[in-house]
Coordinates of C-alpha atoms in Angstrom, one line a residue:
Chain A
X1 CA 0.0 0.0 0.0
X2 CA 1.3 3.4 -1.0
X3 CA 0.5 6.0 1.6
X4 CA 0.8 9.7 0.7
X5 CA 1.2 11.6 3.9
X6 CA -1.2 14.5 3.9
X7 CA 0.0 16.7 6.7
X8 CA 2.2 19.2 4.9
X9 CA -0.7 21.3 3.7
X10 CA -1.3 25.0 4.3
X11 CA -4.8 24.2 5.4
X12 CA -3.4 23.0 8.7
X13 CA -2.8 25.8 11.1
X14 CA 0.7 24.6 12.2
X15 CA 1.9 24.5 8.5
X16 CA 0.2 27.8 7.8
X17 CA 2.0 29.4 10.7
X18 CA 5.3 27.9 9.6
X19 CA 4.8 29.2 6.1
X20 CA 3.9 32.7 7.4
X21 CA 7.0 32.9 9.6
X22 CA 9.2 30.9 7.2
X23 CA 9.9 28.6 10.1
X24 CA 11.4 25.4 8.7
X25 CA 11.4 23.3 11.9
X26 CA 7.6 22.3 12.0
X27 CA 7.6 21.3 8.3
X28 CA 10.8 19.3 8.7
X29 CA 9.4 17.6 11.8
X30 CA 6.2 16.6 9.9
X31 CA 8.3 15.3 7.0
X32 CA 10.4 13.1 9.3
X33 CA 7.5 11.9 11.4
X34 CA 5.4 10.9 8.4
X35 CA 8.3 9.1 6.8
X36 CA 8.9 7.1 10.0
X37 CA 5.2 6.3 10.3
X38 CA 5.4 4.6 6.8
X39 CA 4.5 7.3 4.3
X40 CA 5.8 6.4 0.8
X41 CA 5.3 10.0 -0.5
X42 CA 4.8 13.3 1.3
X43 CA 2.1 15.5 -0.1
X44 CA 3.1 19.2 -0.4
X45 CA 0.2 21.7 -0.6
X46 CA 0.4 25.4 -0.1
X47 CA -3.3 25.6 0.5
X48 CA -4.4 29.2 1.3
X49 CA -1.4 29.9 3.4
X50 CA 0.3 32.3 1.1
X51 CA -0.5 34.5 -1.9
X52 CA 2.7 33.6 -3.6
X53 CA 1.9 29.9 -4.2
X54 CA 4.8 29.3 -6.6
X55 CA 7.4 30.7 -4.2
X56 CA 5.9 29.0 -1.3
X57 CA 5.8 25.5 -2.8
X58 CA 9.5 25.9 -3.7
X59 CA 10.2 26.9 -0.1
X60 CA 8.3 23.9 1.2
X61 CA 10.1 21.5 -1.2
X62 CA 13.5 22.8 -0.4
X63 CA 12.8 22.8 3.3
X64 CA 11.6 19.1 3.3
X65 CA 14.5 18.0 1.1
X66 CA 17.0 19.4 3.6
X67 CA 16.0 16.7 6.0
X68 CA 14.7 13.7 4.1
X69 CA 14.7 12.0 0.7
X70 CA 11.2 10.7 0.8
X71 CA 9.6 11.2 -2.6
X72 CA 7.2 14.2 -2.7
X73 CA 3.7 14.7 -4.1
X74 CA 3.3 18.2 -5.5
X75 CA -0.2 19.1 -4.8
X76 CA -2.0 22.0 -6.5
X77 CA -4.8 22.5 -9.0
X78 CA -2.7 25.1 -10.8
X79 CA -0.2 23.7 -13.3
X80 CA 2.0 26.8 -12.7
X81 CA 2.4 25.9 -9.0
X82 CA 3.4 22.3 -9.9
X83 CA 5.8 23.7 -12.5
X84 CA 7.4 25.9 -9.9
X85 CA 7.8 22.9 -7.5
X86 CA 9.3 20.9 -10.3
X87 CA 12.1 23.4 -10.7
X88 CA 13.5 22.5 -7.2
X89 CA 12.3 19.0 -6.5
X90 CA 14.5 15.9 -6.6
X91 CA 12.6 13.3 -8.6
X92 CA 15.3 10.6 -8.4
X93 CA 13.5 8.5 -5.8
X94 CA 10.0 9.1 -7.2
X95 CA 7.5 11.9 -7.6
X96 CA 3.8 12.4 -7.8
X97 CA 2.0 15.3 -9.5
X98 CA -1.3 15.9 -7.7
X99 CA -3.6 16.3 -9.7
X100 CA -5.3 16.7 -13.0
X101 CA -8.8 16.0 -14.3
X102 CA -9.2 14.5 -17.8
X103 CA -10.0 18.0 -19.1
X104 CA -11.3 21.3 -17.9
X105 CA -13.6 23.9 -19.5
X106 CA -10.8 26.4 -19.2
X107 CA -8.1 24.0 -20.4
X108 CA -8.9 21.1 -22.6
X109 CA -5.3 20.0 -22.7
X110 CA -4.6 20.0 -18.9
X111 CA -3.9 16.2 -18.7
X112 CA -1.5 16.5 -21.6
X113 CA 0.4 19.2 -19.8
X114 CA 0.7 17.1 -16.7
X115 CA 2.1 14.1 -18.8
X116 CA 4.6 16.5 -20.3
X117 CA 5.6 17.8 -17.0
X118 CA 6.0 14.3 -15.6
X119 CA 8.1 13.2 -18.5
X120 CA 10.4 16.1 -18.1
X121 CA 10.8 15.3 -14.4
X122 CA 12.0 11.8 -15.2
X123 CA 10.8 8.2 -15.5
X124 CA 9.9 8.0 -11.8
X125 CA 7.4 10.9 -11.9
X126 CA 3.8 9.8 -11.7
X127 CA 0.5 11.6 -12.0
X128 CA -2.7 11.5 -9.9
X129 CA -5.6 11.8 -12.4
X130 CA -9.1 12.5 -11.1
X131 CA -12.1 10.8 -12.7
X132 CA -13.5 14.2 -13.4
X133 CA -13.9 16.3 -16.6
X134 CA -15.2 19.6 -17.8
X135 CA -18.7 18.6 -16.5
X136 CA -17.4 18.3 -13.0
X137 CA -17.3 15.4 -10.5
X138 CA -19.5 12.5 -11.7
X139 CA -22.1 11.3 -9.3
X140 CA -22.5 7.8 -10.7
X141 CA -20.4 4.7 -11.4
X142 CA -20.5 4.6 -15.2
X143 CA -19.3 8.1 -15.8
X144 CA -16.4 7.6 -13.3
X145 CA -15.4 4.5 -15.2
X146 CA -15.8 6.1 -18.6
X147 CA -13.6 9.0 -17.6
X148 CA -11.0 6.6 -16.2
X149 CA -11.1 4.7 -19.4
X150 CA -10.5 7.9 -21.4
X151 CA -7.6 8.7 -19.1
X152 CA -5.9 5.3 -19.6
X153 CA -6.5 5.5 -23.4
X154 CA -5.1 8.9 -23.7
X155 CA -2.0 7.9 -21.7
X156 CA -1.5 4.9 -24.0
X157 CA -1.8 7.0 -27.1
X158 CA 0.8 9.4 -25.8
X159 CA 3.1 6.5 -24.8
X160 CA 2.8 7.3 -21.1
X161 CA 3.2 4.2 -19.1
X162 CA -0.2 3.4 -17.4
X163 CA 1.8 2.3 -14.3
X164 CA 2.6 5.9 -13.8
X165 CA -1.1 6.8 -13.4
X166 CA -2.8 7.0 -10.0
X167 CA -6.5 7.2 -10.8
X168 CA -8.5 8.9 -8.1
X169 CA -12.3 8.2 -8.3
X170 CA -12.8 11.1 -5.9
X171 CA -14.1 10.5 -2.4
X172 CA -16.9 12.9 -1.3
X173 CA -17.7 13.8 2.3
X174 CA -20.2 11.2 3.5
X175 CA -22.0 13.9 5.6
X176 CA -22.9 16.0 2.6
X177 CA -26.7 15.6 1.9
X178 CA -27.3 12.7 -0.6
X179 CA -23.6 11.9 -0.8
X180 CA -23.7 8.7 1.2
X181 CA -24.5 6.7 -1.9
X182 CA -21.2 7.8 -3.4
X183 CA -19.2 5.5 -1.1
X184 CA -20.7 2.5 -2.8
X185 CA -20.3 4.1 -6.2
X186 CA -16.6 4.6 -5.7
X187 CA -16.1 1.0 -4.7
X188 CA -18.1 -0.2 -7.7
X189 CA -16.1 2.1 -10.0
X190 CA -12.8 0.7 -8.6
X191 CA -13.9 -2.8 -9.4
X192 CA -14.0 -1.8 -13.0
X193 CA -11.1 0.7 -13.2
X194 CA -8.6 -2.0 -12.2
X195 CA -9.3 -3.9 -15.4
X196 CA -8.6 -0.9 -17.7
X197 CA -5.0 -1.9 -18.1
X198 CA -2.8 -4.8 -17.3
X199 CA -1.0 -4.4 -15.0
X200 CA -3.8 -2.4 -13.4
X201 CA -3.2 1.4 -13.0
X202 CA -2.7 2.5 -9.5
X203 CA -5.8 3.8 -7.7
X204 CA -5.7 6.4 -5.0
X205 CA -8.1 8.4 -3.0
X206 CA -8.1 11.5 -0.8
X207 CA -9.1 9.4 2.2
X208 CA -9.8 12.1 4.8
X209 CA -12.4 13.7 2.4
X210 CA -14.9 11.0 3.2
X211 CA -15.0 11.8 6.9
X212 CA -15.0 15.6 6.5
X213 CA -17.1 17.3 9.1
X214 CA -18.2 14.0 10.8
X215 CA -17.9 13.1 14.5
X216 CA -15.9 9.9 14.1
X217 CA -13.3 10.9 11.5
X218 CA -10.6 8.4 12.3
X219 CA -13.0 5.5 12.5
X220 CA -14.7 6.3 9.2
X221 CA -11.3 6.7 7.5
X222 CA -10.1 3.4 8.8
X223 CA -13.2 1.4 7.8
X224 CA -13.5 3.0 4.4
X225 CA -9.8 2.4 3.7
X226 CA -10.1 -1.3 4.5
X227 CA -13.2 -1.6 2.3
X228 CA -11.5 0.3 -0.6
X229 CA -8.3 -1.8 -0.3
X230 CA -10.4 -4.9 -0.9
X231 CA -11.7 -3.3 -4.1
X232 CA -8.2 -2.7 -5.5
X233 CA -7.2 0.6 -3.9
X234 CA -3.4 0.5 -3.6
X235 CA -2.7 4.1 -2.6
X236 CA -4.3 6.8 -0.5
X237 CA -3.6 10.4 0.6
X238 CA -4.1 9.9 4.3
X239 CA -2.9 10.8 7.8
X240 CA 0.2 8.6 8.2
X241 CA 0.5 9.8 11.8
X242 CA -2.8 8.1 12.6
X243 CA -1.4 4.9 14.1
X244 CA -4.7 3.1 14.1
X245 CA -5.1 3.9 10.5
X246 CA -1.6 2.6 9.6
X247 CA -2.4 -0.6 11.5
X248 CA -5.4 -1.0 9.3
X249 CA -3.1 -0.6 6.3
X250 CA -0.7 -3.3 7.6
X251 CA -3.5 -5.7 8.5
X252 CA -5.4 -5.3 5.2
X253 CA -2.1 -5.9 3.3
X254 CA -1.5 -9.0 5.3
X255 CA -5.0 -10.3 5.0
X256 CA -4.8 -9.9 1.2
X257 CA -1.5 -11.8 1.2
X258 CA 0.5 -8.8 0.1
X259 CA 2.7 -9.2 3.2
X260 CA 3.8 -12.4 4.6
X261 CA 2.3 -12.9 8.1
X262 CA 4.6 -12.8 11.1
X263 CA 3.8 -12.3 14.7
X264 CA 5.2 -8.8 14.6
X265 CA 3.4 -7.9 11.4
X266 CA 2.1 -4.5 12.7
X267 CA 5.5 -3.4 14.0
X268 CA 7.4 -4.4 10.9
X269 CA 5.0 -2.9 8.3
X270 CA 6.7 0.5 8.1
X271 CA 10.2 -0.9 8.2
X272 CA 9.4 -3.4 5.5
X273 CA 7.9 -0.8 3.2
X274 CA 10.6 1.9 3.5
X275 CA 12.2 2.4 0.1
Chain B
X1 CA -5.6 1.0 -28.9
X2 CA -2.1 -0.4 -28.5
X3 CA -1.6 -3.5 -26.4
X4 CA 0.3 -2.7 -23.2
X5 CA 3.6 -4.3 -22.6
X6 CA 3.3 -7.2 -20.1
X7 CA 7.0 -7.6 -19.3
X8 CA 7.3 -8.8 -15.7
X9 CA 9.4 -6.5 -13.6
X10 CA 9.8 -6.3 -9.8
X11 CA 10.4 -3.4 -7.4
X12 CA 12.6 -5.3 -5.0
X13 CA 15.7 -7.5 -5.1
X14 CA 17.6 -10.0 -3.1
X15 CA 20.3 -8.5 -0.9
X16 CA 23.9 -8.8 -2.1
X17 CA 26.0 -10.4 0.6
X18 CA 29.8 -10.7 0.6
X19 CA 31.4 -13.2 2.9
X20 CA 35.0 -13.3 4.0
X21 CA 37.5 -10.6 5.0
X22 CA 40.8 -10.3 3.2
X23 CA 43.9 -8.7 4.7
X24 CA 42.7 -5.2 3.5
X25 CA 39.5 -5.6 5.6
X26 CA 41.2 -7.0 8.7
X27 CA 40.9 -10.7 8.0
X28 CA 43.2 -13.4 6.7
X29 CA 41.0 -14.8 3.8
X30 CA 42.7 -14.8 0.4
X31 CA 39.3 -14.5 -1.4
X32 CA 35.7 -13.5 -0.7
X33 CA 32.5 -14.7 -2.2
X34 CA 29.4 -12.6 -3.1
X35 CA 25.9 -14.0 -3.5
X36 CA 22.4 -12.6 -4.0
X37 CA 21.4 -9.6 -6.0
X38 CA 18.7 -11.3 -8.1
X39 CA 16.0 -8.9 -9.4
X40 CA 13.8 -11.6 -10.9
X41 CA 12.8 -15.2 -10.5
X42 CA 15.3 -17.9 -11.6
X43 CA 15.2 -18.0 -15.4
X44 CA 13.0 -14.9 -15.4
X45 CA 14.0 -11.7 -17.1
X46 CA 17.5 -10.9 -18.5
X47 CA 20.8 -12.2 -17.4
X48 CA 21.5 -8.8 -15.7
X49 CA 18.6 -9.6 -13.4
X50 CA 19.8 -13.0 -12.4
X51 CA 22.2 -11.7 -9.8
X52 CA 25.3 -13.5 -8.6
X53 CA 26.0 -17.2 -9.3
X54 CA 24.8 -19.5 -6.6
X55 CA 27.8 -21.1 -4.7
X56 CA 28.5 -24.5 -3.2
X57 CA 29.7 -24.8 0.4
X58 CA 31.2 -28.3 1.1
X59 CA 30.6 -29.7 4.6
X60 CA 33.6 -30.4 6.8
X61 CA 32.7 -32.1 10.1
X62 CA 34.6 -31.1 13.3
X63 CA 35.1 -34.8 14.2
X64 CA 35.0 -38.1 12.3
X65 CA 31.4 -39.0 11.5
X66 CA 30.5 -42.7 12.2
X67 CA 27.3 -42.8 10.3
X68 CA 28.2 -41.8 6.8
X69 CA 27.4 -44.4 4.1
X70 CA 30.4 -45.9 2.4
X71 CA 29.7 -44.3 -1.0
X72 CA 30.2 -40.9 0.7
X73 CA 32.8 -41.7 3.4
X74 CA 35.2 -43.3 0.9
X75 CA 36.0 -39.8 -0.5
X76 CA 37.2 -38.6 2.9
X77 CA 38.7 -41.6 4.7
X78 CA 42.2 -40.0 4.5
X79 CA 41.2 -36.7 6.0
X80 CA 38.3 -37.4 8.4
X81 CA 40.4 -37.0 11.5
X82 CA 41.7 -33.6 10.4
X83 CA 39.1 -30.9 9.6
X84 CA 42.0 -28.8 8.2
X85 CA 43.1 -31.5 5.7
X86 CA 39.4 -32.2 5.0
X87 CA 38.8 -28.6 4.1
X88 CA 41.9 -28.4 2.0
X89 CA 40.8 -31.5 0.0
X90 CA 37.3 -30.0 -0.6
X91 CA 38.9 -26.8 -2.0
X92 CA 41.9 -28.2 -3.9
X93 CA 40.4 -31.4 -5.3
X94 CA 36.7 -30.9 -5.3
X95 CA 36.3 -27.3 -6.2
X96 CA 34.2 -26.1 -3.3
X97 CA 33.5 -22.3 -3.3
X98 CA 33.6 -22.2 0.5
X99 CA 33.7 -24.5 3.5
X100 CA 31.0 -25.1 6.0
X101 CA 32.3 -26.4 9.3
X102 CA 29.5 -28.4 10.9
X103 CA 30.0 -28.9 14.7
X104 CA 28.3 -32.2 15.0
X105 CA 30.9 -33.4 17.5
X106 CA 29.9 -31.0 20.2
X107 CA 26.4 -32.4 20.4
X108 CA 25.7 -34.1 23.8
X109 CA 24.2 -37.1 22.1
X110 CA 27.3 -37.5 19.9
X111 CA 30.8 -36.9 21.2
X112 CA 29.9 -34.0 23.5
X113 CA 33.2 -32.3 22.7
X114 CA 33.9 -28.9 24.4
X115 CA 34.4 -25.3 23.3
X116 CA 38.2 -25.6 23.3
X117 CA 37.9 -28.4 20.7
X118 CA 35.5 -26.2 18.5
X119 CA 37.8 -23.2 18.8
X120 CA 40.7 -25.3 17.8
X121 CA 39.0 -26.7 14.8
X122 CA 37.9 -23.2 13.7
X123 CA 41.4 -21.9 13.9
X124 CA 42.9 -24.8 12.1
X125 CA 40.5 -24.6 9.2
X126 CA 41.0 -20.9 9.0
X127 CA 44.7 -21.6 8.7
X128 CA 44.3 -24.4 6.2
X129 CA 42.2 -22.7 3.6
X130 CA 41.8 -19.1 2.3
X131 CA 38.2 -19.2 1.3
X132 CA 35.4 -17.7 3.6
X133 CA 33.9 -20.1 6.1
X134 CA 30.4 -21.0 7.3
X135 CA 30.3 -22.1 11.0
X136 CA 27.3 -24.2 11.8
X137 CA 26.1 -25.2 15.2
X138 CA 25.1 -28.7 16.4
X139 CA 21.4 -28.1 16.9
X140 CA 21.4 -28.6 20.6
X141 CA 20.4 -25.1 21.9
X142 CA 22.1 -25.4 25.3
X143 CA 25.4 -26.7 24.1
X144 CA 25.4 -24.3 21.1
X145 CA 24.9 -21.4 23.4
X146 CA 28.0 -22.4 25.4
X147 CA 30.2 -23.2 22.4
X148 CA 29.2 -21.1 19.4
X149 CA 30.0 -17.7 21.0
X150 CA 33.6 -18.9 21.5
X151 CA 33.7 -20.1 17.9
X152 CA 32.5 -16.7 16.8
X153 CA 35.2 -15.0 18.8
X154 CA 37.9 -17.4 17.4
X155 CA 36.9 -16.2 13.9
X156 CA 36.6 -12.5 14.8
X157 CA 37.4 -10.2 11.9
X158 CA 37.1 -13.0 9.3
X159 CA 33.5 -12.1 8.3
X160 CA 32.3 -15.7 8.4
X161 CA 28.7 -16.8 8.0
X162 CA 27.7 -18.2 11.4
X163 CA 24.5 -19.8 12.6
X164 CA 22.0 -20.9 13.1
X165 CA 19.6 -18.8 15.2
X166 CA 16.1 -19.8 15.8
X167 CA 12.9 -18.0 17.0
X168 CA 13.3 -19.5 20.5
X169 CA 17.1 -19.3 20.7
X170 CA 18.7 -16.4 19.0
X171 CA 20.0 -13.8 21.5
X172 CA 23.4 -15.2 22.5
X173 CA 24.7 -15.9 19.0
X174 CA 23.1 -12.8 17.4
X175 CA 24.8 -10.6 20.0
X176 CA 28.2 -12.2 19.6
X177 CA 28.0 -12.3 15.8
X178 CA 27.2 -8.6 15.8
X179 CA 30.2 -7.9 18.0
X180 CA 32.5 -10.0 16.0
X181 CA 31.4 -8.6 12.6
X182 CA 30.1 -11.8 11.1
X183 CA 27.1 -12.6 8.9
X184 CA 24.3 -14.6 10.5
X185 CA 22.0 -17.5 9.5
X186 CA 18.4 -17.2 10.6
X187 CA 16.7 -20.6 10.8
X188 CA 13.0 -21.5 10.5
X189 CA 11.4 -24.9 10.4
X190 CA 9.9 -24.9 6.9
X191 CA 7.5 -22.1 8.0
X192 CA 7.5 -18.8 6.1
X193 CA 5.8 -16.9 9.0
X194 CA 8.5 -17.9 11.5
X195 CA 11.1 -17.2 8.9
X196 CA 9.9 -13.6 8.7
X197 CA 9.5 -13.4 12.5
X198 CA 13.1 -14.5 13.3
X199 CA 14.4 -11.9 10.8
X200 CA 12.4 -9.3 12.7
X201 CA 13.7 -10.5 16.0
X202 CA 17.4 -10.3 15.1
X203 CA 16.8 -6.9 13.4
X204 CA 15.2 -5.7 16.7
X205 CA 18.5 -6.5 18.4
X206 CA 20.2 -4.2 16.0
X207 CA 21.6 -6.9 13.7
X208 CA 21.7 -5.5 10.1
X209 CA 19.3 -7.3 7.8
X210 CA 21.8 -7.0 4.9
X211 CA 24.1 -9.3 6.8
X212 CA 21.6 -12.0 7.2
X213 CA 21.2 -15.2 5.2
X214 CA 18.1 -17.3 5.7
X215 CA 17.9 -21.1 6.2
X216 CA 14.3 -22.3 5.8
X217 CA 15.3 -25.9 6.6
X218 CA 15.6 -28.3 3.7
X219 CA 13.8 -31.4 2.5
X220 CA 15.5 -33.8 0.1
X221 CA 14.0 -35.3 -3.0
X222 CA 11.2 -37.6 -1.8
X223 CA 11.4 -36.2 1.7
X224 CA 9.6 -33.0 1.6
X225 CA 11.4 -31.2 -1.2
X226 CA 8.1 -29.7 -2.4
X227 CA 7.7 -27.8 0.9
X228 CA 11.3 -26.5 0.7
X229 CA 10.8 -25.6 -2.9
X230 CA 7.6 -23.6 -2.4
X231 CA 9.0 -21.8 0.7
X232 CA 12.1 -20.8 -1.2
X233 CA 10.0 -19.6 -4.1
X234 CA 7.8 -17.6 -1.8
X235 CA 10.8 -16.0 -0.1
X236 CA 12.1 -15.0 -3.5
X237 CA 8.8 -13.5 -4.6
X238 CA 8.5 -11.6 -1.3
X239 CA 12.0 -10.2 -1.8
X240 CA 11.1 -9.1 -5.3
X241 CA 7.9 -7.6 -4.0
X242 CA 10.0 -5.3 -1.8
X243 CA 9.6 -7.0 1.6
X244 CA 12.9 -6.0 3.3
X245 CA 12.3 -8.7 6.0
X246 CA 12.5 -11.4 3.4
X247 CA 15.1 -10.0 1.0
X248 CA 18.0 -12.1 2.2
X249 CA 19.9 -14.7 0.2
X250 CA 19.0 -18.2 1.1
X251 CA 21.1 -21.2 2.1
X252 CA 20.0 -24.8 2.1
X253 CA 21.4 -28.0 3.5
X254 CA 21.3 -30.5 0.6
X255 CA 24.2 -32.8 1.6
X256 CA 22.9 -33.9 5.0
X257 CA 19.3 -34.2 3.9
X258 CA 20.1 -36.2 0.7
X259 CA 22.3 -38.7 2.5
X260 CA 19.6 -39.4 5.1
X261 CA 17.4 -40.7 2.3
X262 CA 17.3 -44.5 2.2
X263 CA 17.6 -44.4 -1.6
X264 CA 21.1 -42.8 -1.1
X265 CA 22.5 -45.4 1.3
X266 CA 20.7 -48.7 1.0
X267 CA 23.2 -51.1 -0.6
X268 CA 21.0 -54.1 -0.8
X269 CA 18.3 -52.9 -3.2
X270 CA 17.9 -54.9 -6.4
X271 CA 16.5 -52.9 -9.2
X272 CA 17.6 -49.5 -7.8
X273 CA 21.0 -49.5 -9.5
X274 CA 24.4 -49.2 -8.0
X275 CA 24.5 -47.6 -4.6
X276 CA 27.7 -45.7 -5.6
X277 CA 25.7 -43.7 -8.1
X278 CA 22.4 -43.3 -6.3
X279 CA 23.6 -41.0 -3.5
X280 CA 25.4 -38.5 -5.7
X281 CA 22.4 -38.5 -8.1
X282 CA 20.0 -37.9 -5.2
X283 CA 22.1 -35.1 -3.9
X284 CA 22.6 -33.4 -7.3
X285 CA 18.9 -33.7 -8.2
X286 CA 17.9 -32.1 -4.8
X287 CA 20.4 -29.3 -5.3
X288 CA 19.4 -28.5 -8.9
X289 CA 15.7 -28.5 -8.0
X290 CA 16.2 -26.0 -5.1
X291 CA 18.5 -23.8 -7.2
X292 CA 15.5 -23.2 -9.5
X293 CA 13.3 -22.1 -6.6
X294 CA 15.9 -19.4 -5.8
X295 CA 18.6 -20.5 -3.3
X296 CA 22.0 -18.9 -3.2
X297 CA 24.3 -21.1 -1.1
X298 CA 24.1 -24.9 -1.1
X299 CA 25.7 -27.1 1.4
X300 CA 26.8 -30.4 -0.2
X301 CA 28.9 -33.5 0.5
X302 CA 29.7 -35.8 -2.4
X303 CA 32.3 -34.6 -4.9
X304 CA 30.5 -36.1 -7.9
X305 CA 27.3 -34.3 -6.9
X306 CA 29.3 -31.1 -6.5
X307 CA 30.8 -31.4 -9.9
X308 CA 27.4 -32.0 -11.5
X309 CA 25.8 -29.1 -9.8
X310 CA 28.7 -26.8 -10.6
X311 CA 28.4 -27.7 -14.2
X312 CA 24.7 -26.9 -14.1
X313 CA 25.3 -23.5 -12.4
X314 CA 28.0 -22.6 -14.9
X315 CA 25.7 -23.4 -17.8
X316 CA 22.7 -21.4 -16.5
X317 CA 24.4 -18.4 -14.9
X318 CA 26.8 -17.4 -17.5

């Protein structure tokens, strides 16, 4: 299971404050802690913490790279911010560009741009692609799968290895009126997306979205993660510092025979998965 | 729509392990050996992914064995009372890549020899041959805990491969092997879950995983080889899948197990062919089978079996 640690995000107060005061220590601490907890990638998102998004993502990337070599996940809806991050990021150990829809009303070619940026960054640079297009986030199973199929096809046409795609069927907060049905839709969509290429493209999800605004966030995240993993999810943007959540990851991996059982299987999970 | 390429590739690999320390690295070995490094299954992928050639360690017993069948013992009658000469013969005449000193004689049910004897044998063999050594305990936990730490000390600086440590008896030898700078053999009873657990346990003691070689226990042809085969295969696949707790090179004990088989030693068996041929064939077949599952070091005994298996290795890993 590939966990993308979500904590370095300007939406969190501690990160926002660190950005405002250019204080490296809290950011570096989060980078180290998430890595130790088993994060494969570290998400880097400026959020609303600064007006100068390009400059800030560069500062975050450089700050993190001073302390650890964990691959990064550059997170922005603006290609210009990702491009700024790419100028300073080290993609040798891996990289994720997070994220692009299939297309946008304002930019039909946005996915192509992300593939080009990934190619320029090197063979280990991957892309998170949302099952979303110019009409917005689909509410049903079929449209999600259809968009995912178009994403895979487009990648193949461009000669972009489908193993470098992390398809995100988009988790919606379960608390939003009428959104509860989306959880089942996402799982059903995953069952089909995994057959779009062989080997299957990666699938990822913004896990914490599903529990947004609820009273039992960690529990909902954990259960949903276990359910989604059994439907083929092999990656998630999640809180790597939530130990109970990471135990669910280790246990699910073990139950699905992806890790050989040992009496210390929980303890060893993070060590065994470190790159 | 173009058909996607379905070439099998793996994220992980088997650790590369170098045994033996030459003068430059503080030892007295005249050569070292390196095993592991495979990035695919045996026969899978390109030759670059095959890793290092598997190697053969020939067994030298610390004291004269009284239960070896004639077809085996006749090769060693002149050297059985001297482990040093025995080791020399294996290297100079039979082409062994390294020597495994097996301390059968210290076992309480056998000759119950003491630590001074084991230390002496270790020193003599180190003096007699320049190849790296494997030092293998008797299998009696209590006696091994008394003797093997002294054996480890006697070989300090030589970077030997010492073992074995088991889930319920690992602390003493792991600690001393760490202090003396040796590689360590972790031992599980044909049980992949325990194999992983013992690796975790030694790692928790601070023993570096990249200095571990695993022994899953061995079954000979007709005596459980299918269990050994499938466990070796599963270990290799776990290593290739990126499981650091299973990414060690593997050793197997083909010599001892093959010569326990009645097919190897029963002289009076009409229709089975000459007993002189059966044992070496049994041993070679067992070894070649396990090589294909993904083992890196094979302990062997009969020179003809060794020659056959060396020939096989040289043809496949070239």
